[in-house]
Structure formats: C-alpha cells, structure tokens
Amino acid sequence: MSRRNSKRPNALTPWQKQALADLRTIAAEQPDILRVVGTPERTDDGTAAVTIEIDTRETVRGKGGLPLQPREQFVLRILPHTLLPPQVEVTHTRFLGHPHVLQGHRLCLYLDPAREWNPSAGIRSSLDRLWDWLSDAAGNRFDASTALYHAVGGVLHQAATAPTIVVREPVPPKNVQAGYLIPRTVQRLDLTFVPREPPAARLPVITAPAPLPMGAGTTLVQLLQQIDASPGSAAAPFAPAVLTSLVTSVVRNADGTPQYFLLAVPHPAGGPPHLIAGRIPATAADELRGLAQRHPGSLSKITPNAVKPTVPIEWCRVSDERQAVTTRRDASRPVNNYQDKHVHIWGCGGIGSWTAEFIARAGAAHITLCDPGVVTGGLLVRQNFLETDIGQTKAAALADRLRNIDDNLTVDIAKGVLPDDAEQVMRQADLVIDATISLAIGQALDALARTPHRKATLAQIATDTRTGTLGIVTACAPDTLHGPHRLDSQAGLSALGDHRLELYHPLWQETEHGDELVPTRGCSVPTFHGSSADLAAVAATLTTFLGMQMSASTSGTHLIALPHAHSGPHHRYIPHTS
C-alpha cells in the first residue's frame, strides 16, 4: 500500500485539534495561572493526553480543606469525539479519599455528562469545572448530601452477566452476619435476613472497617488486600474474617452453585453504608469448597494466602432501596398523597384502569378493584390491558398488573358492581373513586356519602364522549355530606351558564348523533372515542388534581382539557358551596 495514500493512525480529530488550540489560547491569555506542559500524546484508544499546570497560590484555604501545592499538574484526556467531556487525572494519590476523586487518580467533574457537558462551550468549560473543584476542595465547601464522596473508589462494580441484588431491609451494623437470597427472576435476587423455606442461597453480609477509595478489585485476593490496605482500617487485619465468612457460607450452599456476598462499605461523609454485591462463579466457589474440605473443623484458620490469586469476582448491580438512602422521585408531587392509602376504584375501564396504575405507582398500600366486566380485544386500543388478559374480568386482569408494580401493594377484588360492605368501606377506606359513568352507582355513592363517621374521600372521574380529551374529577371531603354525583350536577349548572367554559359543556349535555362510537356491527353498545394516549393523559391529570384535592381536604370539581383539545381554558376549578 502506498504511504502517500495511507492515513496516519495517530492523527488528531478536528475536535481534538480545536480543543488543544483553545487550550493554548487560554494559556496565552492567563500565563500566570495556566501552563501547558510538554506536547500532547495520542494513546492507542485515540485519546489525546496533554499535561497542564495550574497556579493555586491564590486559592482560598478553609479548615479541613484539601492541601494544595503552589502549582498542581493535571492530565487532560481529550476523547476523539464530543459525546463525552475530557477526563482529568493526576499522577499521584494525594487527593485520595476526597470528593469527586475516583480511585485516587481521576477527578469526576461531571455527575451527569448528558446534562452538564456542553460541547459547544469547548475545553474552557472543563477548565472552569476543574477550577471550581479546586476551590471547593481547598475551601472544604463540599456538601456531603450532594458531593460525590465515593465509598468504593467511585467506579462501577458491575458485570453484564451478573444479576441484580434488591436490598430493601435495613442492614444491621454488624461485622459479619448471614443473609439469604430469594430468586425472583433470572436477573433478580432479593436479599433478606430472615431464613425462608425452601432454603435460599446463603451469603455473608460484611461491614468493611473503612471506605475503599481505590475500589474493591476484580478478584477475591484483590478485595482482601484492599480491605486491609484501606486508609482508616483497623490495626488488626480484617481480611481473614471476610474469608472465613465466605468459606462458612460456601460450604452450606450446594456444590456447583456460585457464592454471593454483600459488602457494606462505610461512607466517607458518614450515614448509612454503601452496598456492593459480588458473585464468585460456581467453578471458583467449588474450589473454595475444596479448600474448606481440606480444613475440616478449622475454617477460621484458612488464610488469604491459601486462596488462588485468580479466583474472580463478578460484581452484581445493587438496587439499594433502603428507606435510609432513597427518596421517592415523586416525594414532592401531589400524587404523594396516595402513599400508604387504601383506595377503592370502582370501574376499571378507559379512565379507571390507567388511574389504578398511577395510584399504585404513587405508593398506595392497598387498592380494591370493582368491575365485573370482561376484557375483549377491542379494549386494548385504549384501556390498560394486554393480549393475555382477554377473557379475564377487568378487575382480575388489572389486579395482576398492579401486583407486578409494587411488591408491598395489597390488591383485592370486590365482586359485583358495588361492594357488599359499601357502608363499611366508607368508614375504612381513605379514598373511593367512581370511574363507572353509571348513574345508578353515582346515586348510590351519594347515599353512601351520608354514612356516619365516614373516613373516605369520595371522587367521581370521567372523560367526554366526543373526543376523550376532556376530563372531570369531583371530590367530596369526608366532612361533606353530599356525594360526587350531586356535586357534579351543581358544577354542571355553573359551567353551562358560563360561556367561557363552552369547551366543557358536552360533559353535561345529551350525547349528539355521531358523538359516540359503535365499535362493531349489530347489537354493540355505543362507547366514547379516544386513544390510549388520550385516556392515559386525562387519567394522569385527573389523578394529580385529585391528589391535590385530598391534600387540601376540600370539595369541588376540576375540569381539564388536553393541549390538543378545542380552544378553551385547559383547567378550571369549581369549588363546592354548601
């Protein structure tokens, strides 16, 4: 091949050339602060590495802040493309254990590069972030609740083929304790500290004596070395205790099975420990069983030196759902008012089926469904059901779906069109939603509203026949003696007398010819128009406004319209007046 026609494998990309040119320009503008050291080098993976030196003498020091040398050197690694920001590294370990420092060498300047890295701002934006980090580190201005205080070196401990370990129970603060893994799916195992029948796989849960700022390694020997070499570890080696706990568990699990373990690593900023989970593959676990068989009755005497250096660890993803370390993503939203509530949903059709799912995801403790209707194929266009649900009652099919959303949710079914113990429901449930559009059930709910000592908020939700883009929710607080059907009628009188609310008039007017849909020829019950996107959006909006209404403990009617509905106000609240 002609040398003239070949491409140089080490040629810089246009982005790298631009970044380096900008870097030299910035250094020329601020020679007393920034200096480029040497010439850039291109690595085998195409990264351009350049060393820079920053004058930190003017950086304000704070008590407990990171000690900085007068001039600090950093290596900028500029990737061939702009999809990810430049990486910043140091060639020493003086920053080990400080926030945003990965395995002692790399600085994590972008928590979420997808949102924080702006390629159009160029290399200058990365330098600004580096300077901000130096200022915050020297001034000890990091917030432990938001800064990246890495318990295990700040690198992902995950293997693509390993399952996810779900942890919901609190981890007791013990050096070593027994845990058990309950298989849920091929890719999921649940941790519990309560022995189950049939016996589940046993694993040790180990609390490390100190953080692991250099990470946990990829082999068992490396993990044991990191535990004892970690700054802040106890004077006495802890690795033998870790190994003993592993061997004790491995001999209690069946031959030919892998051995799992959970490591609770203290957080550098205090608080609950960080959790990582590892799996020793079956073949390597059998080697540990053989090692234990050679030391019958004296497992505690097995030393790390007896373990082969090649025993691998496959790190598992941990879904850490302990209450002490997680905040619900909807904690500040109106739907949070459904959390831990008992909700009845009567009618599991176009609006009710979506509303039930939204309330389940909001953290309700108990949902009771009531709808004797059967799922047919035509309903799948807009209702929250699947092909496999056809032939089941709507309530039964929806109950299965809700149970798969939240393990902690109780879902039951009330038979018939109305629960037999409806008066008892008024005293025990937190919320009853009528999504049936049945006049008879609406009138029955009005009568039930007068139940003595009623606890339940009563609500009625619906959409319009013509488009499925309008929504109405009427809520009756427990101290309101009128039911939602009567409040709905009152709201209708108000809305029909207001020309500004003409968009919503069809909610109370008689259905005109052509408004309804006849889904099949013959004796087919007319129904309303609407897609799953329309009805899910209407139901979601109504669910949010009902959550707001529960928080306010007031009675009234919300009218809503989707953005693509005909012109008119997209929300109007009509309060109930006695």
Coordinates of C-alpha atoms in Angstrom, one line a residue:
M1 CA 0.0 0.0 0.0
S2 CA 1.3 3.4 -0.9
R3 CA 2.4 5.5 2.1
R4 CA 1.1 8.5 0.2
N5 CA -2.5 7.1 0.3
S6 CA -2.4 5.8 3.9
K7 CA -4.0 7.6 6.8
R8 CA -1.9 8.3 9.8
P9 CA -3.3 6.2 12.7
N10 CA -2.3 8.8 15.3
A11 CA -3.8 11.8 13.5
L12 CA -5.9 14.1 15.8
T13 CA -9.6 14.5 15.1
P14 CA -10.9 18.0 14.3
W15 CA -12.4 18.2 17.8
Q16 CA -9.1 17.3 19.4
K17 CA -7.3 19.9 17.3
Q18 CA -9.8 22.6 18.2
A19 CA -9.7 21.7 22.0
L20 CA -5.9 21.8 22.0
A21 CA -5.8 25.1 20.1
D22 CA -8.3 26.6 22.6
L23 CA -6.2 25.3 25.4
R24 CA -3.1 27.1 24.1
T25 CA -5.1 30.3 23.6
I26 CA -6.4 30.2 27.2
A27 CA -2.9 29.6 28.4
A28 CA -1.6 32.6 26.4
E29 CA -4.4 34.7 27.9
Q30 CA -3.6 33.7 31.5
P31 CA 0.1 32.7 31.6
D32 CA 0.4 33.3 35.3
I33 CA -2.4 30.8 36.0
L34 CA -2.3 28.1 33.3
R35 CA 0.6 26.5 31.6
V36 CA 0.6 23.7 29.0
V37 CA 3.4 21.2 29.8
G38 CA 5.2 19.4 27.0
T39 CA 3.4 18.2 23.9
P40 CA 0.2 16.2 23.6
E41 CA 0.4 12.5 23.2
R42 CA -2.1 10.3 21.4
T43 CA -2.9 6.9 23.1
D44 CA -3.8 3.7 21.4
D45 CA -7.6 4.3 22.0
G46 CA -7.4 7.6 20.2
T47 CA -7.4 9.9 23.2
A48 CA -5.2 13.0 23.2
A49 CA -3.4 13.4 26.5
V50 CA -2.0 16.8 27.5
T51 CA -0.5 17.9 30.8
I52 CA -1.4 21.3 32.2
E53 CA -0.2 23.1 35.3
I54 CA -2.4 25.4 37.4
D55 CA -1.2 28.0 39.8
T56 CA -3.2 27.5 43.1
R57 CA -1.4 30.0 45.3
E58 CA -4.4 32.4 45.3
T59 CA -6.9 29.6 46.1
V60 CA -8.6 30.3 49.5
R61 CA -7.9 27.6 52.0
G62 CA -10.5 26.5 54.5
K63 CA -10.3 24.5 57.7
G64 CA -10.1 20.8 56.8
G65 CA -9.8 21.6 53.1
L66 CA -7.6 19.8 50.6
P67 CA -3.9 20.9 50.9
L68 CA -2.7 22.0 47.5
Q69 CA 0.8 22.6 46.3
P70 CA 1.6 26.0 44.8
R71 CA 1.3 24.6 41.3
E72 CA -0.7 21.4 40.6
Q73 CA -0.4 19.3 37.4
F74 CA -3.3 17.6 35.8
V75 CA -3.6 15.3 32.7
L76 CA -6.4 16.2 30.4
R77 CA -7.5 13.3 28.2
I78 CA -9.5 14.6 25.2
L79 CA -11.6 11.9 23.5
P80 CA -11.7 11.7 19.7
H81 CA -15.4 12.9 19.8
T82 CA -17.5 15.4 21.6
L83 CA -20.0 13.0 23.1
L84 CA -18.2 12.8 26.4
P85 CA -16.3 15.5 28.2
P86 CA -12.5 15.5 28.6
Q87 CA -11.2 13.4 31.5
V88 CA -9.0 14.9 34.2
E89 CA -6.4 12.8 36.0
V90 CA -3.5 13.2 38.4
T91 CA -0.3 11.1 38.6
H92 CA -0.3 10.9 42.4
T93 CA -2.5 9.8 45.3
R94 CA -2.5 12.9 47.4
F95 CA -6.2 13.5 46.6
L96 CA -7.2 10.0 47.7
G97 CA -10.5 10.0 49.6
H98 CA -11.6 13.5 48.7
P99 CA -14.9 14.1 47.0
H100 CA -15.1 13.5 43.2
V101 CA -11.8 11.6 43.2
L102 CA -12.1 8.2 41.5
Q103 CA -9.6 5.5 42.6
G104 CA -7.2 8.2 43.8
H105 CA -6.3 9.4 40.3
R106 CA -9.3 10.6 38.2
L107 CA -11.5 13.6 39.0
C108 CA -15.2 13.3 38.4
L109 CA -16.1 16.8 37.3
Y110 CA -19.4 15.8 35.7
L111 CA -22.0 13.9 37.7
D112 CA -24.4 13.7 34.7
P113 CA -22.4 14.5 31.5
A114 CA -25.6 14.2 29.4
R115 CA -27.0 17.3 31.1
E116 CA -23.8 19.1 32.3
W117 CA -21.4 18.6 29.3
N118 CA -21.9 21.2 26.6
P119 CA -19.6 20.5 23.7
S120 CA -20.2 23.9 22.2
A121 CA -18.6 25.5 25.2
G122 CA -15.4 23.6 24.4
I123 CA -12.4 22.9 26.6
R124 CA -12.9 26.2 28.5
S125 CA -16.0 24.8 30.3
S126 CA -14.0 21.8 31.6
L127 CA -11.2 24.0 32.9
D128 CA -13.9 26.1 34.7
R129 CA -15.2 23.0 36.4
L130 CA -11.7 21.9 37.3
W131 CA -11.1 25.3 38.9
D132 CA -14.4 25.2 40.8
W133 CA -13.4 21.7 42.1
L134 CA -10.0 23.0 43.3
S135 CA -11.7 26.0 45.0
D136 CA -14.3 23.8 46.7
A137 CA -11.8 21.2 47.8
A138 CA -9.3 23.7 49.2
G139 CA -12.1 25.6 50.9
N140 CA -13.8 22.4 52.3
R141 CA -17.1 23.6 50.8
F142 CA -18.5 20.3 49.6
D143 CA -22.0 19.3 50.7
A144 CA -22.0 15.7 51.8
S145 CA -25.6 15.2 50.6
T146 CA -24.8 16.2 47.0
A147 CA -21.0 15.8 46.5
L148 CA -19.5 12.5 45.3
Y149 CA -18.0 11.1 48.4
H150 CA -17.0 7.7 47.0
A151 CA -17.1 4.7 49.3
V152 CA -15.6 2.3 46.8
G153 CA -13.4 4.4 44.5
G154 CA -16.1 5.9 42.5
V155 CA -16.1 3.2 39.8
L156 CA -19.0 0.9 38.8
H157 CA -18.8 -2.5 40.3
Q158 CA -21.0 -4.4 37.8
A159 CA -20.7 -7.3 35.4
A160 CA -23.0 -7.5 32.5
T161 CA -23.9 -11.2 33.1
A162 CA -24.4 -10.9 36.9
P163 CA -28.0 -10.5 38.3
T164 CA -29.3 -7.5 40.3
I165 CA -29.5 -7.8 44.1
V166 CA -32.5 -6.0 45.5
V167 CA -32.0 -4.7 49.1
R168 CA -35.0 -3.3 50.9
E169 CA -34.4 -4.4 54.5
P170 CA -32.1 -2.4 56.8
V171 CA -28.6 -3.8 57.1
P172 CA -27.8 -4.3 60.8
P173 CA -24.4 -2.7 61.8
K174 CA -22.6 -6.0 62.4
N175 CA -19.1 -7.0 61.2
V176 CA -20.4 -10.2 59.6
Q177 CA -23.9 -11.7 59.5
A178 CA -25.8 -14.2 57.5
G179 CA -28.2 -13.2 54.7
Y180 CA -30.3 -15.1 52.2
L181 CA -31.1 -14.6 48.5
I182 CA -34.5 -15.3 47.2
P183 CA -34.7 -15.8 43.4
R184 CA -37.4 -13.7 41.8
T185 CA -36.4 -13.8 38.1
V186 CA -33.4 -14.9 36.1
Q187 CA -31.9 -11.4 36.6
R188 CA -33.1 -10.6 40.1
L189 CA -32.4 -11.9 43.6
D190 CA -33.8 -10.4 46.8
L191 CA -31.8 -10.1 50.0
T192 CA -33.4 -11.0 53.3
F193 CA -32.1 -11.6 56.8
V194 CA -34.9 -14.0 57.6
P195 CA -34.4 -17.7 56.8
R196 CA -37.0 -19.0 54.4
E197 CA -38.5 -22.3 53.3
P198 CA -37.4 -23.8 51.0
P199 CA -33.9 -22.8 52.0
A200 CA -32.5 -19.9 49.9
A201 CA -28.8 -19.4 48.9
R202 CA -26.9 -18.2 51.9
L203 CA -24.4 -15.3 51.7
P204 CA -22.4 -13.3 54.2
V205 CA -23.2 -9.7 54.7
I206 CA -19.9 -8.0 55.7
T207 CA -19.4 -4.5 57.1
A208 CA -16.0 -3.2 56.0
P209 CA -14.0 -1.4 58.6
A210 CA -13.3 1.6 56.3
P211 CA -14.0 3.1 52.9
L212 CA -12.3 1.6 49.9
P213 CA -11.1 4.6 47.9
M214 CA -9.1 2.5 45.5
G215 CA -12.1 0.3 44.7
A216 CA -12.7 -3.4 45.5
G217 CA -10.8 -5.1 42.8
T218 CA -11.8 -7.9 40.4
T219 CA -10.5 -10.9 42.2
L220 CA -11.1 -12.2 45.8
V221 CA -7.4 -11.7 46.7
Q222 CA -7.5 -8.1 45.5
L223 CA -10.6 -7.5 47.6
L224 CA -9.0 -8.9 50.7
Q225 CA -5.9 -6.7 50.0
Q226 CA -7.9 -3.6 49.5
I227 CA -9.9 -4.1 52.7
D228 CA -6.8 -4.3 54.9
A229 CA -4.8 -1.6 52.9
S230 CA -7.6 0.9 53.1
P231 CA -6.8 4.1 55.0
G232 CA -8.6 4.0 58.3
S233 CA -8.7 0.2 58.6
A234 CA -8.2 -1.3 62.0
A235 CA -4.8 -2.3 63.1
A236 CA -5.7 -6.0 63.1
P237 CA -6.3 -7.5 59.6
F238 CA -9.9 -7.8 58.8
A239 CA -9.4 -9.9 55.6
P240 CA -9.2 -13.3 57.5
A241 CA -12.7 -12.6 58.9
V242 CA -14.0 -11.9 55.5
L243 CA -12.6 -15.0 54.1
T244 CA -13.9 -17.1 57.0
S245 CA -17.4 -15.8 56.4
L246 CA -17.2 -16.6 52.7
V247 CA -16.0 -20.1 53.3
T248 CA -18.6 -20.7 56.0
S249 CA -21.3 -19.8 53.6
V250 CA -19.9 -21.6 50.6
V251 CA -19.9 -25.0 52.3
R252 CA -23.6 -24.5 53.2
N253 CA -24.6 -23.9 49.6
A254 CA -24.9 -26.7 47.1
D255 CA -21.9 -27.9 45.0
G256 CA -21.9 -26.3 41.6
T257 CA -23.5 -23.1 42.7
P258 CA -22.0 -19.7 42.8
Q259 CA -21.3 -17.9 46.1
Y260 CA -22.6 -14.4 46.6
F261 CA -21.6 -11.8 49.3
L262 CA -22.7 -8.3 50.2
L263 CA -20.2 -5.7 51.3
A264 CA -21.4 -2.7 53.3
V265 CA -18.8 0.0 52.9
P266 CA -18.7 3.0 55.3
H267 CA -19.5 6.3 53.6
P268 CA -16.7 8.8 54.0
A269 CA -19.2 11.5 54.9
G270 CA -21.0 9.3 57.4
G271 CA -24.5 8.0 57.4
P272 CA -25.7 4.6 56.0
P273 CA -23.1 2.4 54.4
H274 CA -22.7 2.0 50.6
L275 CA -23.6 -1.5 49.4
I276 CA -21.8 -3.6 46.7
A277 CA -22.5 -7.2 46.0
G278 CA -20.2 -9.8 44.4
R279 CA -20.6 -13.3 43.0
I280 CA -17.8 -15.9 42.9
P281 CA -18.6 -18.1 39.9
A282 CA -19.6 -21.8 40.5
T283 CA -16.3 -23.2 39.4
A284 CA -14.3 -20.9 41.7
A285 CA -16.8 -21.4 44.5
D286 CA -16.2 -25.2 44.2
E287 CA -12.5 -24.5 44.7
L288 CA -13.3 -22.7 47.9
R289 CA -15.4 -25.7 49.0
G290 CA -12.4 -28.0 48.3
L291 CA -10.3 -25.6 50.4
A292 CA -12.8 -25.9 53.2
Q293 CA -12.8 -29.7 53.0
R294 CA -9.1 -29.7 53.5
H295 CA -9.6 -27.8 56.8
P296 CA -12.5 -29.6 58.5
G297 CA -13.4 -28.0 61.8
S298 CA -10.9 -25.2 61.4
L299 CA -12.3 -22.8 58.7
S300 CA -11.1 -19.8 60.7
K301 CA -7.6 -20.9 60.2
I302 CA -7.8 -20.6 56.4
T303 CA -5.7 -17.6 55.5
P304 CA -5.8 -15.3 52.4
N305 CA -2.5 -16.8 51.3
A306 CA -4.3 -20.1 50.7
V307 CA -6.7 -18.6 48.1
K308 CA -5.7 -18.7 44.4
P309 CA -5.0 -15.2 43.0
T310 CA -7.2 -16.0 40.0
V311 CA -10.5 -16.5 41.9
P312 CA -12.6 -13.9 40.2
I313 CA -15.4 -11.7 41.5
E314 CA -18.3 -10.8 39.2
W315 CA -19.8 -7.7 40.6
C316 CA -23.6 -7.5 40.7
R317 CA -25.7 -4.4 40.3
V318 CA -27.3 -3.5 43.6
S319 CA -30.8 -2.0 43.6
D320 CA -30.4 -0.3 47.0
E321 CA -34.0 0.6 48.1
R322 CA -33.4 1.0 51.8
Q323 CA -35.5 3.9 53.2
A324 CA -32.4 5.4 54.8
V325 CA -30.7 6.1 51.5
T326 CA -33.5 6.6 49.0
T327 CA -36.0 9.4 48.3
R328 CA -39.1 8.7 46.2
R329 CA -38.9 10.6 42.9
D330 CA -42.5 11.8 43.4
A331 CA -42.0 12.8 47.1
S332 CA -42.8 16.5 46.4
R333 CA -45.6 15.8 43.9
P334 CA -49.4 15.8 44.5
V335 CA -49.6 12.1 44.0
N336 CA -47.6 11.6 47.1
N337 CA -50.9 12.0 49.0
Y338 CA -51.8 8.5 47.8
Q339 CA -48.9 6.9 49.6
D340 CA -49.8 4.3 52.2
K341 CA -53.5 4.9 51.5
H342 CA -56.3 2.3 50.9
V343 CA -58.0 3.3 47.7
H344 CA -61.2 1.7 46.2
I345 CA -61.6 2.1 42.4
W346 CA -65.0 1.2 41.0
G347 CA -64.8 0.8 37.3
C348 CA -61.6 -0.4 35.6
G349 CA -62.2 0.8 32.0
G350 CA -60.8 3.6 29.9
I351 CA -60.1 6.0 32.8
G352 CA -60.2 3.7 35.8
S353 CA -57.6 1.2 34.5
W354 CA -55.0 3.9 34.0
T355 CA -55.9 5.7 37.2
A356 CA -55.3 2.5 39.2
E357 CA -51.8 2.1 37.8
F358 CA -50.9 5.7 38.6
I359 CA -52.1 5.3 42.1
A360 CA -50.3 2.0 42.5
R361 CA -47.0 3.6 41.4
A362 CA -47.6 6.5 43.8
G363 CA -47.2 4.1 46.7
A364 CA -50.7 3.2 47.8
A365 CA -50.7 0.5 50.4
H366 CA -54.0 -1.2 49.4
I367 CA -56.1 -1.0 46.3
T368 CA -59.6 -2.6 45.9
L369 CA -60.9 -3.0 42.4
C370 CA -64.6 -3.5 41.4
D371 CA -65.6 -4.2 37.9
P372 CA -67.3 -7.4 36.7
G373 CA -66.7 -6.6 33.0
V374 CA -64.6 -8.9 30.8
V375 CA -61.6 -7.8 28.7
T376 CA -62.1 -8.1 25.0
G377 CA -59.6 -7.4 22.2
G378 CA -61.1 -4.2 21.1
L379 CA -60.5 -2.6 24.5
L380 CA -56.7 -2.9 24.1
V381 CA -56.7 0.2 21.9
R382 CA -57.2 2.5 24.8
Q383 CA -57.5 0.6 28.1
N384 CA -54.7 -0.6 30.3
F385 CA -54.8 -4.3 29.4
L386 CA -52.7 -6.9 27.5
E387 CA -53.5 -9.6 24.9
T388 CA -53.0 -12.2 27.6
D389 CA -55.8 -10.5 29.6
I390 CA -58.5 -11.3 27.1
G391 CA -61.2 -13.4 28.7
Q392 CA -60.4 -12.3 32.3
T393 CA -62.6 -9.9 34.2
K394 CA -61.2 -6.4 34.1
A395 CA -60.7 -6.3 37.9
A396 CA -58.7 -9.6 37.9
A397 CA -56.5 -8.7 35.0
L398 CA -55.8 -5.2 36.4
A399 CA -55.1 -6.7 39.8
D400 CA -52.4 -8.9 38.3
R401 CA -50.8 -5.9 36.7
L402 CA -50.8 -3.8 39.8
R403 CA -49.3 -6.6 41.9
N404 CA -46.4 -6.7 39.5
I405 CA -45.8 -2.9 40.0
D406 CA -45.1 -3.0 43.7
D407 CA -44.3 -6.0 46.0
N408 CA -45.7 -4.1 49.0
L409 CA -49.1 -3.3 47.5
T410 CA -52.1 -5.3 48.5
V411 CA -54.7 -5.7 45.7
D412 CA -58.0 -7.3 46.2
I413 CA -61.3 -7.5 44.2
A414 CA -64.8 -6.7 45.3
K415 CA -67.3 -8.9 43.5
G416 CA -70.3 -7.4 41.7
V417 CA -70.9 -3.9 40.5
L418 CA -70.7 -2.5 44.1
P419 CA -69.1 -3.9 47.2
D420 CA -71.5 -5.7 49.5
D421 CA -70.0 -3.9 52.5
A422 CA -70.1 -0.5 51.0
E423 CA -71.0 1.3 54.2
Q424 CA -68.0 -0.3 55.9
V425 CA -65.9 0.8 53.0
M426 CA -66.9 4.4 53.8
R427 CA -65.6 4.1 57.3
Q428 CA -62.3 2.2 56.5
A429 CA -61.0 3.3 53.1
D430 CA -59.1 6.5 52.5
L431 CA -60.5 7.2 49.0
V432 CA -63.3 5.8 46.9
I433 CA -63.2 6.6 43.1
D434 CA -66.2 6.0 40.9
A435 CA -65.0 5.6 37.3
T436 CA -68.0 3.7 36.1
I437 CA -70.1 6.6 34.5
S438 CA -73.0 4.7 35.9
L439 CA -75.9 6.9 37.0
A440 CA -77.1 4.2 39.4
I441 CA -73.7 3.8 41.1
G442 CA -73.3 7.6 41.2
Q443 CA -76.6 7.9 43.0
A444 CA -75.7 5.0 45.3
L445 CA -72.4 6.8 46.2
D446 CA -74.4 10.0 47.0
A447 CA -76.4 8.0 49.5
L448 CA -73.2 6.4 51.0
A449 CA -71.8 9.9 51.5
R450 CA -74.1 10.3 54.4
T451 CA -72.7 7.2 56.2
P452 CA -72.0 8.2 59.9
H453 CA -68.3 8.6 60.7
R454 CA -67.3 8.4 57.0
K455 CA -63.5 8.4 56.6
A456 CA -63.3 8.1 52.8
T457 CA -62.9 10.9 50.4
L458 CA -65.3 10.3 47.6
A459 CA -64.5 11.0 43.9
Q460 CA -66.0 10.7 40.5
I461 CA -63.9 10.8 37.3
A462 CA -64.8 10.7 33.7
T463 CA -64.0 11.9 30.2
D464 CA -66.1 13.2 27.3
T465 CA -67.8 11.1 24.7
R466 CA -66.9 13.0 21.6
T467 CA -63.1 13.2 21.9
G468 CA -61.7 11.6 25.0
T469 CA -59.6 14.7 25.5
L470 CA -61.6 16.3 28.4
G471 CA -61.6 15.2 32.0
I472 CA -63.6 15.9 35.1
V473 CA -63.0 14.9 38.7
T474 CA -65.3 15.8 41.5
A475 CA -64.0 15.2 45.0
C476 CA -66.0 15.2 48.3
A477 CA -64.0 15.6 51.5
P478 CA -65.1 13.4 54.4
D479 CA -66.9 16.3 56.1
T480 CA -69.1 16.9 53.0
L481 CA -72.5 15.2 53.3
H482 CA -73.2 15.4 49.6
G483 CA -71.8 12.9 47.2
P484 CA -69.8 13.5 44.0
H485 CA -72.8 12.8 41.7
R486 CA -74.7 15.7 43.3
L487 CA -71.6 18.0 43.3
D488 CA -71.1 17.1 39.7
S489 CA -74.7 18.3 38.9
Q490 CA -74.0 21.6 40.7
A491 CA -70.8 22.1 38.8
G492 CA -72.7 21.4 35.6
L493 CA -75.1 24.2 36.3
S494 CA -72.2 26.6 36.9
A495 CA -70.3 25.5 33.8
L496 CA -73.3 25.5 31.5
G497 CA -74.1 29.1 32.5
D498 CA -70.5 30.3 31.7
H499 CA -69.8 30.9 28.0
R500 CA -66.1 30.8 28.8
L501 CA -66.4 27.1 29.7
E502 CA -68.2 26.1 26.4
L503 CA -65.5 23.6 25.8
Y504 CA -66.7 21.6 28.8
H505 CA -70.5 21.8 28.1
P506 CA -70.6 18.4 26.4
L507 CA -69.7 16.8 29.8
W508 CA -73.3 17.6 30.9
Q509 CA -75.2 17.8 27.6
E510 CA -77.1 14.9 25.9
T511 CA -75.0 13.0 23.5
E512 CA -75.5 14.1 19.9
H513 CA -75.7 11.8 16.9
G514 CA -72.1 10.9 15.8
D515 CA -70.5 11.7 19.1
E516 CA -70.5 8.1 20.2
L517 CA -68.6 5.2 18.6
V518 CA -70.2 1.9 17.7
P519 CA -67.2 -0.4 17.7
T520 CA -68.8 -3.4 15.9
R521 CA -71.8 -4.1 13.7
G522 CA -75.0 -5.4 15.2
C523 CA -76.0 -5.2 18.9
S524 CA -72.9 -3.3 20.0
V525 CA -73.1 -0.9 23.0
P526 CA -72.1 2.6 21.9
T527 CA -69.0 3.9 23.6
F528 CA -66.8 7.0 23.5
H529 CA -63.9 8.0 21.3
G530 CA -60.4 8.1 22.5
S531 CA -56.9 6.6 22.3
S532 CA -54.7 5.1 25.0
A533 CA -52.5 8.2 24.8
D534 CA -55.6 10.5 25.3
L535 CA -57.1 8.5 28.1
A536 CA -53.8 7.9 29.9
A537 CA -53.1 11.6 29.8
V538 CA -56.6 12.5 31.0
A539 CA -56.4 9.9 33.8
A540 CA -52.9 11.1 34.8
T541 CA -54.0 14.7 35.0
L542 CA -57.1 13.8 37.0
T543 CA -55.1 11.7 39.3
T544 CA -52.8 14.6 40.0
F545 CA -55.6 17.0 40.7
L546 CA -57.4 14.5 42.9
G547 CA -54.2 14.2 44.9
M548 CA -54.1 17.9 45.4
Q549 CA -57.7 17.9 46.4
M550 CA -57.0 15.2 49.1
S551 CA -54.2 17.3 50.5
A552 CA -56.5 20.4 50.7
S553 CA -59.3 18.4 52.3
T554 CA -61.8 20.4 50.3
S555 CA -64.7 19.5 48.0
G556 CA -65.1 20.7 44.4
T557 CA -64.8 19.9 40.7
H558 CA -61.7 20.1 38.4
L559 CA -62.2 20.4 34.6
I560 CA -59.2 19.7 32.5
A561 CA -58.5 19.6 28.7
L562 CA -55.5 18.1 26.9
P563 CA -53.4 20.5 24.9
H564 CA -54.9 19.3 21.6
A565 CA -58.5 19.8 22.7
H566 CA -60.5 22.6 21.2
S567 CA -59.8 26.1 22.4
G568 CA -60.8 27.0 25.9
P569 CA -59.2 27.1 29.4
H570 CA -57.2 23.9 29.9
H571 CA -58.1 23.8 33.6
R572 CA -60.9 25.3 35.7
Y573 CA -61.7 24.5 39.4
I574 CA -65.3 24.9 40.6
P575 CA -65.4 24.8 44.4
H576 CA -68.3 23.3 46.2
T577 CA -70.6 25.7 48.0
S578 CA -73.0 24.4 50.7

